Short mmCIF file of C-alpha atoms in Angstrom, two decimals:
data_model
loop_
_atom_site.label_atom_id
_atom_site.label_comp_id
_atom_site.label_asym_id
_atom_site.label_seq_id
_atom_site.Cartn_x
_atom_site.Cartn_y
_atom_site.Cartn_z
CA MET P 1 19.83 -17.62 -36.73
CA ILE P 2 15.96 -18.64 -36.64
CA PRO P 3 13.49 -20.69 -35.19
CA LEU P 4 12.35 -23.25 -37.26
CA GLY P 5 9.07 -21.56 -38.10
CA PRO P 6 6.66 -19.54 -38.72
CA LEU P 7 8.74 -16.66 -37.74
CA GLY P 8 7.65 -13.47 -36.95
CA MET P 9 8.91 -9.80 -37.88
CA GLY P 10 11.89 -9.76 -35.22
CA ASP P 11 12.05 -12.93 -35.68
CA ILE P 12 13.06 -11.43 -39.42
CA TYR P 13 14.87 -9.12 -38.54
CA GLY P 14 16.84 -10.94 -35.65
CA GLY P 15 18.04 -13.65 -38.45
CA ALA P 16 18.90 -10.45 -40.75
CA PHE P 17 21.69 -9.08 -38.25
CA ALA P 18 22.78 -12.60 -36.51
CA THR P 19 23.87 -13.76 -40.15
CA MET P 20 24.98 -10.41 -40.48
CA GLY P 21 26.94 -10.93 -37.77
CA ARG P 22 27.71 -14.92 -37.86
CA CYS P 23 28.94 -14.65 -41.19
CA TRP P 24 30.06 -10.64 -42.12
CA LYS P 25 33.35 -12.61 -43.30
CA GLN P 26 32.10 -13.81 -45.60
CA LEU P 27 28.95 -11.40 -46.61
CA PHE P 28 31.37 -8.02 -46.98
CA GLY P 29 33.82 -10.30 -48.73
CA MET P 30 31.66 -11.32 -50.89
CA ALA P 31 30.66 -7.19 -51.21
CA LEU P 32 33.93 -5.91 -51.43
CA ALA P 33 35.08 -8.88 -53.83
CA VAL P 34 31.68 -7.75 -56.63
CA TYR P 35 31.44 -4.37 -55.89
CA GLY P 36 36.22 -3.66 -55.37
CA GLY P 37 35.81 -5.96 -58.99
CA ALA P 38 33.16 -3.25 -60.33
CA ALA P 39 34.77 0.02 -59.52
CA ALA P 40 37.84 -1.83 -61.22
CA LEU P 41 36.77 -2.34 -64.22
CA PHE P 42 34.59 0.90 -64.27
CA ALA P 43 38.20 2.64 -64.03
CA GLY P 44 40.11 0.54 -67.18
CA VAL P 45 37.00 1.74 -68.42
CA VAL P 46 37.78 5.39 -67.76
CA ALA P 47 41.43 4.70 -68.37
CA LEU P 48 40.05 3.61 -72.46
CA ALA P 49 38.13 6.61 -72.17
CA TYR P 50 40.82 8.80 -71.19
CA ALA P 51 43.54 7.25 -74.02
CA ALA P 52 40.95 7.52 -76.64
CA VAL P 53 40.15 12.03 -75.96
CA SER P 54 42.58 12.59 -74.31
CA GLU P 55 44.73 15.66 -77.25
CA HIS P 56 40.81 17.33 -76.42
CA VAL P 57 41.46 16.82 -72.80
CA ASP P 58 45.05 18.86 -73.64
CA VAL P 59 42.96 21.36 -75.34
CA LEU P 60 40.88 22.19 -72.71
CA VAL P 61 43.44 21.84 -70.65
CA ASN P 62 45.29 24.46 -71.77
CA THR P 63 42.92 26.60 -72.16
CA SER P 64 43.01 30.00 -69.88
CA ALA P 65 40.34 30.57 -67.88
CA TYR P 66 38.59 32.95 -70.17
CA GLU P 67 39.07 31.46 -73.05
CA GLU P 68 35.85 29.69 -74.59
CA PRO P 69 36.51 25.69 -75.24
CA PRO P 70 35.74 24.46 -78.87
CA TRP P 71 33.08 23.23 -79.47
CA GLU P 72 35.10 20.57 -81.80
CA ASP P 73 36.66 18.80 -78.28
CA ILE P 74 33.63 19.52 -75.99
CA ARG P 75 32.25 16.86 -78.38
CA PRO P 76 33.74 14.48 -77.75
CA LEU P 77 34.57 14.45 -74.38
CA ILE P 78 30.48 14.39 -73.63
CA VAL P 79 29.63 10.64 -76.24
CA ALA P 80 32.73 9.90 -73.53
CA PHE P 81 30.58 10.05 -70.54
CA VAL P 82 28.03 9.50 -71.59
CA CYS P 83 29.52 5.26 -73.05
CA VAL P 84 31.06 5.38 -69.90
CA TRP P 85 27.87 6.88 -67.38
CA LEU P 86 26.08 3.97 -69.18
CA ILE P 87 28.65 1.54 -69.03
CA GLY P 88 29.22 1.82 -65.40
CA VAL P 89 25.61 1.77 -64.57
CA ALA P 90 25.31 -2.00 -66.55
CA VAL P 91 28.58 -3.11 -64.23
CA MET P 92 26.19 -1.64 -61.33
CA VAL P 93 23.33 -4.04 -62.16
CA LEU P 94 25.81 -6.43 -62.73
CA ALA P 95 27.54 -6.42 -59.23
CA GLN P 96 23.96 -5.38 -57.88
CA ALA P 97 22.15 -9.34 -59.32
CA LEU P 98 25.97 -10.66 -58.36
CA LEU P 99 25.36 -10.05 -54.44
CA SER P 100 21.75 -10.49 -55.24
CA ALA P 101 23.05 -14.38 -55.38
CA ALA P 102 25.44 -13.92 -52.49
CA CYS P 103 22.94 -13.54 -50.14
CA PRO P 104 20.33 -16.27 -50.02
CA ALA P 105 23.68 -18.79 -51.03
CA VAL P 106 24.81 -17.49 -48.10
CA LEU P 107 21.67 -18.13 -45.87
CA GLN P 108 20.85 -21.19 -47.69
CA ASP P 109 24.02 -22.96 -45.65
CA ALA P 110 23.30 -20.53 -41.92
CA VAL P 111 19.72 -21.44 -41.83
CA ILE P 112 20.74 -24.18 -40.77
CA GLY P 113 23.68 -24.25 -39.17
CA ARG P 114 25.67 -25.06 -41.57
CA ARG P 115 29.48 -23.88 -42.06
CA VAL P 116 29.48 -21.19 -44.40
CA ILE P 117 33.09 -21.67 -46.44
CA PHE P 118 33.14 -18.20 -48.88
CA GLY P 119 34.00 -20.52 -51.95
CA ALA P 120 30.84 -22.31 -51.63
CA VAL P 121 28.55 -19.49 -51.58
CA TRP P 122 31.46 -17.52 -54.70
CA ARG P 123 30.16 -20.68 -56.95
CA ARG P 124 27.04 -21.08 -55.89
CA ALA P 125 26.33 -17.64 -56.89
CA TRP P 126 27.75 -16.78 -59.99
CA GLY P 127 26.21 -19.81 -61.26
CA ARG P 128 23.18 -18.20 -60.64
CA LEU P 129 23.96 -15.27 -62.13
CA PRO P 130 22.06 -15.58 -64.94
CA SER P 131 19.52 -16.77 -63.50
CA VAL P 132 18.77 -13.75 -61.52
CA LEU P 133 20.60 -11.05 -63.71
CA GLY P 134 17.49 -11.93 -66.12
CA ALA P 135 14.58 -12.29 -62.93
CA VAL P 136 16.22 -8.55 -62.22
CA LEU P 137 16.17 -7.30 -65.20
CA LEU P 138 12.48 -8.83 -66.47
CA GLY P 139 10.65 -7.66 -62.80
CA ASN P 140 12.75 -4.38 -62.82
CA LEU P 141 11.00 -3.94 -66.28
CA THR P 142 8.15 -4.36 -65.34
CA VAL P 143 7.23 -2.31 -63.02
CA PHE P 144 8.23 0.70 -64.63
CA ALA P 145 7.01 -0.65 -67.65
CA VAL P 146 3.70 0.54 -65.27
CA PRO P 147 3.88 4.05 -65.10
CA PHE P 148 5.92 4.54 -68.96
CA LEU P 149 2.17 2.91 -70.56
CA LEU P 150 0.61 5.26 -68.43
CA TYR P 151 2.36 8.62 -68.80
CA ALA P 152 2.29 6.92 -72.49
CA THR P 153 -1.27 7.28 -72.66
CA GLY P 154 -1.76 10.51 -70.53
CA PHE P 155 0.48 12.22 -73.40
CA VAL P 156 -1.90 11.07 -76.19
CA LEU P 157 -4.76 11.52 -74.53
CA LEU P 158 -2.52 15.20 -74.25
CA MET P 159 -1.81 15.55 -77.97
CA ALA P 160 -5.20 14.70 -78.72
CA GLY P 161 -7.13 16.75 -76.65
CA ALA P 162 -4.93 19.98 -77.29
CA ALA P 163 -6.96 20.76 -80.64
CA THR P 164 -9.44 22.20 -78.45
CA GLN P 165 -9.57 24.65 -74.72
CA SER P 166 -12.00 21.79 -73.00
CA GLY P 167 -9.38 19.04 -74.05
CA ALA P 168 -6.47 20.27 -73.26
CA THR P 169 -7.81 21.31 -69.95
CA ALA P 170 -8.59 17.51 -69.72
CA ALA P 171 -5.94 15.74 -70.31
CA TRP P 172 -3.59 17.76 -68.09
CA ALA P 173 -6.31 16.68 -65.41
CA LEU P 174 -6.46 13.50 -65.67
CA LEU P 175 -2.25 13.34 -65.96
CA PRO P 176 -2.33 12.97 -61.81
CA LEU P 177 -4.83 10.44 -61.91
CA LEU P 178 -2.68 8.45 -64.24
CA LEU P 179 0.27 8.89 -61.71
CA LEU P 180 -1.48 8.53 -58.92
CA ALA P 181 -2.75 5.00 -60.76
CA ALA P 182 1.31 4.13 -61.42
CA VAL P 183 2.50 4.41 -57.72
CA PRO P 184 0.52 1.99 -55.88
CA LEU P 185 1.28 -0.21 -58.82
CA SER P 186 4.45 -0.31 -59.34
CA VAL P 187 4.25 -1.32 -55.62
CA TRP P 188 2.08 -3.85 -55.63
CA LEU P 189 4.04 -5.97 -58.32
CA TRP P 190 7.70 -4.86 -56.90
CA VAL P 191 6.57 -6.76 -53.96
CA LYS P 192 5.57 -9.63 -56.26
CA PHE P 193 8.50 -9.83 -57.52
CA LEU P 194 10.64 -9.57 -54.74
CA PHE P 195 11.18 -13.67 -53.70
CA ALA P 196 12.38 -13.25 -57.59
CA PRO P 197 16.23 -13.29 -57.50
CA THR P 198 15.85 -15.78 -54.31
CA VAL P 199 13.85 -18.44 -55.55
CA ALA P 200 16.84 -18.00 -58.72
CA VAL P 201 19.17 -19.61 -56.41
CA LEU P 202 18.02 -21.82 -53.75
CA GLU P 203 14.86 -23.69 -56.15
CA ARG P 204 16.66 -23.27 -59.29
CA GLN P 205 13.97 -21.63 -61.09
CA SER P 206 14.40 -19.66 -64.34
CA PRO P 207 13.83 -16.13 -64.55
CA VAL P 208 10.47 -16.51 -65.32
CA ALA P 209 9.65 -19.06 -62.65
CA ALA P 210 11.30 -17.13 -60.85
CA LEU P 211 9.41 -14.52 -60.85
CA ARG P 212 5.65 -16.47 -61.26
CA ARG P 213 7.03 -18.64 -58.26
CA SER P 214 7.44 -15.32 -56.59
CA SER P 215 3.85 -14.46 -57.37
CA GLN P 216 2.70 -17.58 -55.76
CA LEU P 217 4.97 -17.08 -52.10
CA VAL P 218 3.70 -13.75 -51.73
CA ARG P 219 -0.41 -13.53 -52.76
CA GLY P 220 -2.65 -13.92 -50.14
CA ASP P 221 0.52 -12.44 -47.65
CA TRP P 222 1.37 -8.28 -50.06
CA TRP P 223 0.90 -6.38 -46.97
CA ARG P 224 2.88 -8.26 -44.21
CA ILE P 225 5.71 -8.67 -47.07
CA PHE P 226 5.38 -4.44 -47.92
CA GLY P 227 5.89 -3.43 -44.19
CA ILE P 228 8.51 -5.82 -43.88
CA SER P 229 10.18 -5.58 -46.82
CA LEU P 230 10.01 -1.86 -46.82
CA LEU P 231 10.94 -0.81 -43.82
CA ALA P 232 14.09 -3.24 -43.84
CA ALA P 233 15.27 -0.44 -47.09
CA ILE P 234 14.21 1.97 -44.93
CA MET P 235 16.53 0.47 -42.59
CA ALA P 236 18.91 -0.11 -44.99
CA ALA P 237 18.95 3.07 -45.97
CA VAL P 238 19.92 5.36 -42.97
CA ALA P 239 22.48 3.27 -42.27
CA ALA P 240 23.62 4.13 -46.02
CA TYR P 241 23.74 7.46 -45.47
CA ILE P 242 24.63 7.62 -42.04
CA ILE P 243 27.88 5.62 -43.18
CA GLN P 244 28.19 8.22 -47.01
CA LEU P 245 27.70 11.82 -45.14
CA PRO P 246 31.37 12.31 -44.20
CA PHE P 247 32.17 10.96 -46.94
CA SER P 248 30.00 14.20 -48.58
CA PHE P 249 31.19 16.75 -46.37
CA ALA P 250 35.05 15.88 -47.01
CA THR P 251 34.60 15.44 -51.00
CA LEU P 252 33.52 19.82 -50.74
CA LEU P 253 36.62 20.84 -49.07
CA PRO P 254 38.66 19.92 -52.38
CA GLY P 255 36.35 22.59 -55.10
CA ALA P 256 36.10 24.85 -52.23
CA SER P 257 40.01 25.19 -52.13
CA VAL P 258 39.97 26.02 -55.66
CA ASP P 259 39.85 29.43 -56.66
CA PRO P 260 37.69 30.78 -58.69
CA ASP P 261 39.91 32.02 -61.32
CA ALA P 262 42.19 28.77 -61.55
CA SER P 263 42.69 27.15 -64.30
CA PRO P 264 41.19 24.06 -66.07
CA ALA P 265 43.73 21.90 -64.44
CA GLN P 266 43.78 22.57 -61.31
CA ALA P 267 39.62 23.31 -61.81
CA LEU P 268 40.09 18.74 -63.10
CA ALA P 269 42.54 17.72 -60.69
CA ALA P 270 39.79 19.37 -57.51
CA MET P 271 36.70 17.59 -59.31
CA ALA P 272 39.23 14.09 -59.91
CA VAL P 273 39.18 14.21 -55.76
CA GLY P 274 35.73 14.48 -54.85
CA LEU P 275 34.80 12.13 -57.10
CA ILE P 276 37.29 8.85 -55.94
CA THR P 277 36.24 11.14 -52.20
CA PHE P 278 32.40 10.97 -52.95
CA ALA P 279 33.13 7.15 -54.75
CA ILE P 280 34.96 5.42 -52.30
CA GLY P 281 31.42 7.28 -50.08
CA SER P 282 28.68 5.66 -51.74
CA LEU P 283 30.58 1.48 -51.81
CA ILE P 284 31.48 1.66 -48.51
CA GLY P 285 27.44 3.02 -48.25
CA GLN P 286 26.15 0.64 -51.04
CA ILE P 287 26.83 -2.51 -49.31
CA ALA P 288 25.80 -1.59 -46.38
CA ALA P 289 22.00 -0.58 -47.67
CA ALA P 290 22.90 -3.90 -50.08
CA ILE P 291 23.31 -6.86 -48.18
CA PHE P 292 20.75 -6.06 -45.55
CA PRO P 293 17.79 -5.78 -46.98
CA GLN P 294 19.20 -8.69 -49.32
CA LEU P 295 19.08 -11.01 -46.42
CA VAL P 296 15.45 -9.69 -45.16
CA ASN P 297 13.65 -10.82 -48.40
CA SER P 298 15.67 -14.26 -48.13
CA LEU P 299 14.33 -15.04 -45.43
CA LEU P 300 11.11 -13.37 -45.73
CA TYR P 301 10.53 -16.15 -48.57
CA VAL P 302 11.88 -18.83 -46.36
CA ASP P 303 9.19 -18.23 -43.38
CA GLN P 304 6.04 -18.06 -46.57
CA ARG P 305 7.37 -21.60 -47.54
CA ILE P 306 7.01 -22.75 -44.03
CA ARG P 307 3.68 -21.10 -44.03
CA LYS P 308 2.64 -21.78 -47.04
CA GLU P 309 4.46 -25.41 -47.55
CA ASN P 310 5.53 -26.74 -44.83
CA LEU P 311 9.23 -26.54 -44.86
CA ALA P 312 10.31 -26.28 -41.24
CA PRO P 313 10.14 -30.20 -40.77
CA ALA P 314 12.74 -30.25 -43.80
CA LEU P 315 14.34 -27.28 -42.30
CA ALA P 316 14.78 -29.54 -38.97
CA GLN P 317 15.88 -32.83 -40.88
CA ALA P 318 18.96 -30.46 -42.98
CA ALA P 319 20.20 -29.56 -39.32
CA GLN P 320 20.46 -32.90 -37.94
CA GLU P 321 21.57 -33.40 -40.92
CA VAL P 322 24.41 -31.38 -40.98
CA GLN P 323 24.99 -32.02 -37.09
CA ALA P 324 25.04 -36.29 -37.23
CA PRO P 325 28.52 -37.13 -38.60
CA HIS P 326 29.68 -36.76 -42.39
CA GLY P 327 26.52 -34.93 -42.39
CA ALA P 328 28.00 -32.03 -43.88
CA GLN P 329 28.51 -33.70 -47.38
CA HIS P 330 24.29 -33.27 -47.18
CA GLU P 331 22.87 -30.34 -49.00
CA PRO P 332 20.97 -28.13 -46.99
CA ALA P 333 16.77 -28.60 -47.98
CA GLY P 334 15.93 -26.53 -50.82
#
């Protein structure tokens, strides 16, 4: 997939596209299994939530368009919606972590020309899921904790200076400066921890050790890694937007066809059709947006190890063992 030496930007993007082309069954099969399972689980949660509040839904459905629905029937629906939303976020984070573990697992075999088997990729990704999930959560917590602490500091200063006009003016002037300081710090930490999921899979590290190892590999080459990974994320986002665009237009059609004086039942049915259409488009776009950046980040990890730790001879030896008789029994160099 790649030359076994220091990689340029073209080598990294070319390797990512080549991996997607040659291992598309494993990558997209894994993505469909992960997001399909997440969608099925989410549908089950929605069904349970509907069973719990179905009586209140019936009251709203039977309410005419000119009647005010009672708050006693609206409140359980709001609580159910919030619970379903929180569970949906948790399921999506779990699915994203599993896919973040699958992409390095695929690349581990593909980079040395080893045959990529779906079952082996699934077992390897599932076995490293706790570490990858921990690394992702700890990394994101650190990245988002920085602006939160800065904003909290600004809020405290604002409250403290509110007693006087000059103090309030100074506090309000300080808030934009805190924002300008928070964004670069968060981006800097995001790049520092970019390799943590890949390290957790390929080096079988714990979450904290994976964060430390990622920071070590990024050190001294931050700007290059930032530029390549940011461009990959932009490319994936544009591709996902283009994929989702037809579904977004299709989502508007059911709502546009509903009469303004329609009953709540008709409005709910139109909303359900729109949400299902939007969910299908989001799923396809999410798959396209998730795989490519993960492959690019994993190849950047390989490149950093080649440059800093002379990994190329070990990869070349592993590739020779794959080509030798019974070479498929050897594990690739990690």
